[in-house]
Short mmCIF file of C-alpha atoms and ligand atoms in Angstrom, two decimals:
data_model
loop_
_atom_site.label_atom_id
_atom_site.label_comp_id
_atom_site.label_asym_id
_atom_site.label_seq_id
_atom_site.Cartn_x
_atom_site.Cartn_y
_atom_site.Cartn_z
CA UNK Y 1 0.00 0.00 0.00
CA UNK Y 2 1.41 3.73 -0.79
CA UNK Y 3 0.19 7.17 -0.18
CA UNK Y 4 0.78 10.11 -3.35
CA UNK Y 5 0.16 13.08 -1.49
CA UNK Y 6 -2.03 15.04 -4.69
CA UNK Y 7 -3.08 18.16 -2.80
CA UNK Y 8 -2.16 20.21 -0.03
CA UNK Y 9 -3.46 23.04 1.56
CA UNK Y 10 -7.01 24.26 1.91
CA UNK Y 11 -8.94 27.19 1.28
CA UNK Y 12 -12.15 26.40 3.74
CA UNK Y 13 -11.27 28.23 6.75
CA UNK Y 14 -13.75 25.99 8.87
CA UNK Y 15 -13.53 28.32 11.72
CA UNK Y 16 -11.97 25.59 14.43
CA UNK Y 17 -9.06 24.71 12.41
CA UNK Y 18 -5.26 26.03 11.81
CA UNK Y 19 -4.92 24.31 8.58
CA UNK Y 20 -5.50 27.29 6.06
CA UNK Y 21 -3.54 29.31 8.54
CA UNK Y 22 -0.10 26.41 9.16
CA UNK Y 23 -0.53 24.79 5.39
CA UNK Y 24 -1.45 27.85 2.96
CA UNK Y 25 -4.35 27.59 0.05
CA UNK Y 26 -5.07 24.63 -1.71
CA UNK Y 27 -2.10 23.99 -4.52
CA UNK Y 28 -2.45 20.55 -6.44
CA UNK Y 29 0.04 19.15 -8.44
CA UNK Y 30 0.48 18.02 -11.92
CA UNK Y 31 -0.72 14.83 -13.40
CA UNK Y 32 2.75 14.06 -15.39
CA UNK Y 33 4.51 14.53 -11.32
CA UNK Y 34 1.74 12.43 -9.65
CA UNK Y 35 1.74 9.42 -12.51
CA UNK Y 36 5.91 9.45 -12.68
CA UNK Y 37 5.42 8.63 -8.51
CA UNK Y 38 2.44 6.27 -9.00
CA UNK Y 39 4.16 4.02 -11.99
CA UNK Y 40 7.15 3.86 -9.97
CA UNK Y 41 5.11 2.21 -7.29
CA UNK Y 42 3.07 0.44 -9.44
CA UNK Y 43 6.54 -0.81 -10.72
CA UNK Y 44 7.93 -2.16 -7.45
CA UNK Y 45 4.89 -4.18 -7.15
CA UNK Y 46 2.43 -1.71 -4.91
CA UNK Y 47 -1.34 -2.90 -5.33
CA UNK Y 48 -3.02 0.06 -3.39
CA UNK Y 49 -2.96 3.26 -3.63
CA UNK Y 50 -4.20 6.12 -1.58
CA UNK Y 51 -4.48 9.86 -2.78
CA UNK Y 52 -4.02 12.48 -0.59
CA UNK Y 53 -4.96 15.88 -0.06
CA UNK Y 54 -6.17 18.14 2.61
CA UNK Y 55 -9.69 18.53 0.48
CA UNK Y 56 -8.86 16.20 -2.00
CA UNK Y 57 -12.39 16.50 -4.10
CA UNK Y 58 -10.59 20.20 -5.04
CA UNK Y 59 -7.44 18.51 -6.96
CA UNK Y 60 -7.17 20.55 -10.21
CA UNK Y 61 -3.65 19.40 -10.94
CA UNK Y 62 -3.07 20.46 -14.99
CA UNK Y 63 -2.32 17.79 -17.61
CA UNK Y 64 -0.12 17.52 -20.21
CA UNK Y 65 -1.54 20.33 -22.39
CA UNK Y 66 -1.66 22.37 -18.84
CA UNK Y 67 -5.28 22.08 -18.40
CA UNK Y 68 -6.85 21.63 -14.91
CA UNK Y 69 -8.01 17.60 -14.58
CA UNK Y 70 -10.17 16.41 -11.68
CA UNK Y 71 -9.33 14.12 -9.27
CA UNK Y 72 -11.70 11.53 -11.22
CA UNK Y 73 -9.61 12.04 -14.46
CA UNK Y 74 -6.54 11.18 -11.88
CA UNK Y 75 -8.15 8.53 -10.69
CA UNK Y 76 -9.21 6.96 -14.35
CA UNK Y 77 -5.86 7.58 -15.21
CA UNK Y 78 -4.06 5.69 -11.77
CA UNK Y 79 -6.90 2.78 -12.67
CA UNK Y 80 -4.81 2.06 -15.61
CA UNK Y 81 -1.55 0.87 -14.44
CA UNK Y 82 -1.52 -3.08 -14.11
CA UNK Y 83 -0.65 -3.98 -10.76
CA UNK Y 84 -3.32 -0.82 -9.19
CA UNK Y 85 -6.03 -3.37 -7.78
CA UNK Y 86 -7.07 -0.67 -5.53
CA UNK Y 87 -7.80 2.96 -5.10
CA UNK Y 88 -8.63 5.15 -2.12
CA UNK Y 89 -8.61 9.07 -1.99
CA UNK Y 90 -8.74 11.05 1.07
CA UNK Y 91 -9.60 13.47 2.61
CA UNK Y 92 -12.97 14.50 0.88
CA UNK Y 93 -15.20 17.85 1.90
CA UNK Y 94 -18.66 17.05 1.72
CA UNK Y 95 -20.30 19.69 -0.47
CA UNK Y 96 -17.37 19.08 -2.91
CA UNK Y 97 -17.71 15.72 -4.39
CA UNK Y 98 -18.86 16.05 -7.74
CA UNK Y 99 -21.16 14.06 -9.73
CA UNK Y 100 -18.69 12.87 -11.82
CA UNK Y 101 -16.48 11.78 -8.64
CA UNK Y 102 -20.13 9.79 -7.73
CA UNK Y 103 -20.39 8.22 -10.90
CA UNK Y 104 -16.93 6.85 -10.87
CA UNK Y 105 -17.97 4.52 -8.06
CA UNK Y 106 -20.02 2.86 -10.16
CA UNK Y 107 -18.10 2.55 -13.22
CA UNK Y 108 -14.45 2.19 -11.82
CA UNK Y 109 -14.02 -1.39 -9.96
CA UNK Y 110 -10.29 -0.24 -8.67
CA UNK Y 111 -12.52 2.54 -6.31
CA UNK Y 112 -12.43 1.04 -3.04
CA UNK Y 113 -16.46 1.28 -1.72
CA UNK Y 114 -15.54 3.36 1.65
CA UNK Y 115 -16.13 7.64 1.55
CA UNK Y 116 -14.43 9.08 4.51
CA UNK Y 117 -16.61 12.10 4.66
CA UNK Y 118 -16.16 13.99 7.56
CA UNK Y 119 -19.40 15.57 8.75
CA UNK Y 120 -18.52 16.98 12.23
CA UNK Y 121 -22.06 18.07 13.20
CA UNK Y 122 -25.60 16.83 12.44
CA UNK Y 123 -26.71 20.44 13.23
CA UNK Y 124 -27.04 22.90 10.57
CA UNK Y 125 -26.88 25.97 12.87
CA UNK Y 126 -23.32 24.06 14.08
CA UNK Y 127 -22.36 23.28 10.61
CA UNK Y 128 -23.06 27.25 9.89
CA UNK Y 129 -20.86 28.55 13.06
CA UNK Y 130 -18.61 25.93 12.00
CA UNK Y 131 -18.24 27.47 8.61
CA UNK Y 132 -19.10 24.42 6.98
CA UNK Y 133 -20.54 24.85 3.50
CA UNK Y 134 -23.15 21.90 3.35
CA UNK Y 135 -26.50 21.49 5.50
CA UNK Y 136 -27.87 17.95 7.12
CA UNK Y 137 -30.01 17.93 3.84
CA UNK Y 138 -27.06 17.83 1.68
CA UNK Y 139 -25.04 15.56 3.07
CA UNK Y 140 -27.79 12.77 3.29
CA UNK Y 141 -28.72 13.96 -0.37
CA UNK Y 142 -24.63 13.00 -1.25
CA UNK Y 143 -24.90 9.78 0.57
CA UNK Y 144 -28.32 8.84 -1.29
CA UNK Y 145 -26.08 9.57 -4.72
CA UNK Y 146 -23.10 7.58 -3.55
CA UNK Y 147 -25.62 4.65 -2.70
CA UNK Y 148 -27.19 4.78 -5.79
CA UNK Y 149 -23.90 5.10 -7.71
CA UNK Y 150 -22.68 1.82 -5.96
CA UNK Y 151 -24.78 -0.06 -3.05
CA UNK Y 152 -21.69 -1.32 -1.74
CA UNK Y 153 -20.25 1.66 -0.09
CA UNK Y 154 -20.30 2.37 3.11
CA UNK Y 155 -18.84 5.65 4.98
CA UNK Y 156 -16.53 6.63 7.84
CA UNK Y 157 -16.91 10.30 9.11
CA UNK Y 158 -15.43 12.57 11.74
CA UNK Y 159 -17.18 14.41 14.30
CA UNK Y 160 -16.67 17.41 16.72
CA UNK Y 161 -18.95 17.38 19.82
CA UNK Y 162 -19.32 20.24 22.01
CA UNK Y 163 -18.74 22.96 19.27
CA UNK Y 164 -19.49 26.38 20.99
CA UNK Y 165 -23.06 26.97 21.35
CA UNK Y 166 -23.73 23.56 20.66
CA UNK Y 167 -27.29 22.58 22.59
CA UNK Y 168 -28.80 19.75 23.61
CA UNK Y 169 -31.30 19.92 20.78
CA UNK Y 170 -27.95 20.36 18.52
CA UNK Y 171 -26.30 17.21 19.50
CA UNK Y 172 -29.69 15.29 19.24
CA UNK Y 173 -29.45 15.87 15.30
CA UNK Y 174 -25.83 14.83 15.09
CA UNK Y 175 -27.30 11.77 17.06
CA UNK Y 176 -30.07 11.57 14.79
CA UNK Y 177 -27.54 11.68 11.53
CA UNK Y 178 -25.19 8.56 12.74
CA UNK Y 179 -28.62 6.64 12.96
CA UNK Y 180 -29.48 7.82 9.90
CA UNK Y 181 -26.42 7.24 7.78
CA UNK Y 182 -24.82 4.46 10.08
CA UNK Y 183 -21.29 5.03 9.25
CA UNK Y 184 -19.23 1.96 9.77
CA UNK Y 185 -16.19 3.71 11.39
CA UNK Y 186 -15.29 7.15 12.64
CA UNK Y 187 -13.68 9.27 14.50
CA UNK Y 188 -14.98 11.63 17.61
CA UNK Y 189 -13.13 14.31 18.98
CA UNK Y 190 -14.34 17.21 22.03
CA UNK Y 191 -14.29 20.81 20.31
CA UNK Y 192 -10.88 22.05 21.90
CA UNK Y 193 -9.79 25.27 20.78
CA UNK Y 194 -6.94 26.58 18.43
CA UNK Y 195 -5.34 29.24 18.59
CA UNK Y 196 -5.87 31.87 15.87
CA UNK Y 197 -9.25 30.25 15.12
CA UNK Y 198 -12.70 32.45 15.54
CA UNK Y 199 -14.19 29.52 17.17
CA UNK Y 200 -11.59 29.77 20.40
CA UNK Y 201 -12.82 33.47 21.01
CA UNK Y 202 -16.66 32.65 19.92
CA UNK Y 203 -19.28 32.89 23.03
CA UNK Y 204 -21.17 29.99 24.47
CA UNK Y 205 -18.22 27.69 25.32
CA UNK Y 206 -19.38 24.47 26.59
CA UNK Y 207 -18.33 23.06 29.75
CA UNK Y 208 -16.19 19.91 29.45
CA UNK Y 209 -18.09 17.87 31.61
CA UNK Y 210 -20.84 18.46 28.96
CA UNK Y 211 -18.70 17.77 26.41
CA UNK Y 212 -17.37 14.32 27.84
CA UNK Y 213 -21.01 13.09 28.25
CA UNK Y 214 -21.68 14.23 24.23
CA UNK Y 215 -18.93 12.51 23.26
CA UNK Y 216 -19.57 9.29 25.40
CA UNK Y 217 -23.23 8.78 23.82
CA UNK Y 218 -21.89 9.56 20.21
CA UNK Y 219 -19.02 6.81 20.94
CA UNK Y 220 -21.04 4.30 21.99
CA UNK Y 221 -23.78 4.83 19.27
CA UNK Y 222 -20.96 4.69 16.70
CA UNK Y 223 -19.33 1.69 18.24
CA UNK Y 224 -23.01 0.05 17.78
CA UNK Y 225 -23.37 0.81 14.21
CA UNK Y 226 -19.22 -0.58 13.70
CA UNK Y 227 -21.00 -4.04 15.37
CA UNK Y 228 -23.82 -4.14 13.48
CA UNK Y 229 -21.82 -3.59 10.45
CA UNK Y 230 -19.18 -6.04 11.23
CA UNK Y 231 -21.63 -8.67 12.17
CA UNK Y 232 -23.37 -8.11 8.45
CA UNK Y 233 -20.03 -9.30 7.25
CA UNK Y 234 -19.85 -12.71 9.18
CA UNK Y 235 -20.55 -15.56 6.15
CA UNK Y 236 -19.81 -13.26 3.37
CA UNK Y 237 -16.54 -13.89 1.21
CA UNK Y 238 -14.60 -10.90 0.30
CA UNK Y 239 -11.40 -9.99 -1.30
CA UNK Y 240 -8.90 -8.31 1.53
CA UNK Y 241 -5.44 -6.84 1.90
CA UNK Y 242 -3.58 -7.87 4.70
CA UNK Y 243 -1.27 -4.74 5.44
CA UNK Y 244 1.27 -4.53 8.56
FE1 SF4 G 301 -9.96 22.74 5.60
FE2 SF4 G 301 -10.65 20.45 6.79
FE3 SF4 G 301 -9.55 22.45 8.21
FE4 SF4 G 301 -12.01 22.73 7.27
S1 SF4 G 301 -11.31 21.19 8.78
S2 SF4 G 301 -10.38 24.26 7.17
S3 SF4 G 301 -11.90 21.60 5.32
S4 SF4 G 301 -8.57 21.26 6.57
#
């Protein structure tokens, strides 16, 4: 398995992270650099590969006649080399995958069937403080597509409990979307603030005992859906990697 790091940067400013601030704006680089580094691998006998970016759906890395590709053209074109079995690309913003990206997973068997889609709140008046560009609506509406496109997949997520302002009602929706969308794997973190972020001066900080209980409940609703999906896999037979 190998990582080609694709795109860096990120031009979001979700207002609870340093990125844009430590990494700069979104630069993506060229498809002649990122094939020469995926042949090689492909050449010393590499099966998987992972792309990377900090909002990897934005790739726009030019081509050989210096136009701007997507990351589904670099995909199609990674699909190609013989030993590829697999392809992965991470980390996607949700409001950014394009249809194109969606319709991919249908047509492209190399496309491993797992989104990592970080949501971070089920509440749209969090998602909006958050700067997040997407509502609840639209990220089940994405989800729907991605089903559609291929029944198979199945999604992993992040979330962020305790968000300033956050209220009970709040966290009920976020509760509300992992029963909804029952990701199969994810990972929950308590708000904690950044420096240099709006969200580390914004009023309505919750208390961490709050916090701690939010993210307790989310954990062990997430850990339920993980079960549920792992059982579903007991008596199937399936292709696997075994990676150290
Ligand atoms: Fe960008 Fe992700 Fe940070 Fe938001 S959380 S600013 S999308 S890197």
């Amino acid at each position: 398995v190998a990582f080609i790091q694709v795109q860096e940067g990120c031009d979001n400013f979700c207002t609870y992270c340093v990125v844009p601030n430590t990494r700069g704006r979104e630069v993506s680089r060229s498809i002649a650099d990122i094939m020469n580094e995926a042949k090689h691998l492909n050449d010393l006998g590499v099966v998987e590969i992972n792309l990377l970016g900090q909002n990897v759906d934005s790739f726009n890395g030019v081509d050989e006649n210096g136009k701007p590709s997507t990351l589904g053209d670099l995909i199609a074109k990674v699909a190609k080399l013989p030993n590829i079995q697999r392809i992965r690309y991470t980390t996607s913003y949700p409001s950014k995958i394009t249809n194109d990206m969606i319709e991919l997973h249908k047509s492209e068997k190399k496309l491993m069937p797992l989104v990592y889609l970080p949501i971070q709140s089920g509440s749209n008046e969090i998602l909006h403080k958050m700067n997040r560009k997407y509502t609840r609506e639209k990220y089940l509406e994405i989800i729907e597509k991605l089903k559609t496109a291929n029944p198979e997949i199945q999604i992993s997520s992040d979330f962020i409990v305790g968000f300033p302002t956050e209220t009970e009602e709040d966290f009920q929706q976020t509760l509300d979307m992992v029963k909804k969308v029952k990701f199969i794997q994810c990972y929950a973190f308590k708000y904690s603030p950044r420096p240099h972020t709006p969200a580390a001066t914004m009023d309505g900080q919750i208390d961490n005992k709050v916090k701690a209980e939010r993210l307790r409940l989310l954990q062990q609703e997430l850990r339920k859906q993980q079960d549920a999906f792992n059982k579903s896999c007991v008596g199937k037979v399936m292709q696997v990697l075994f990676t150290d």
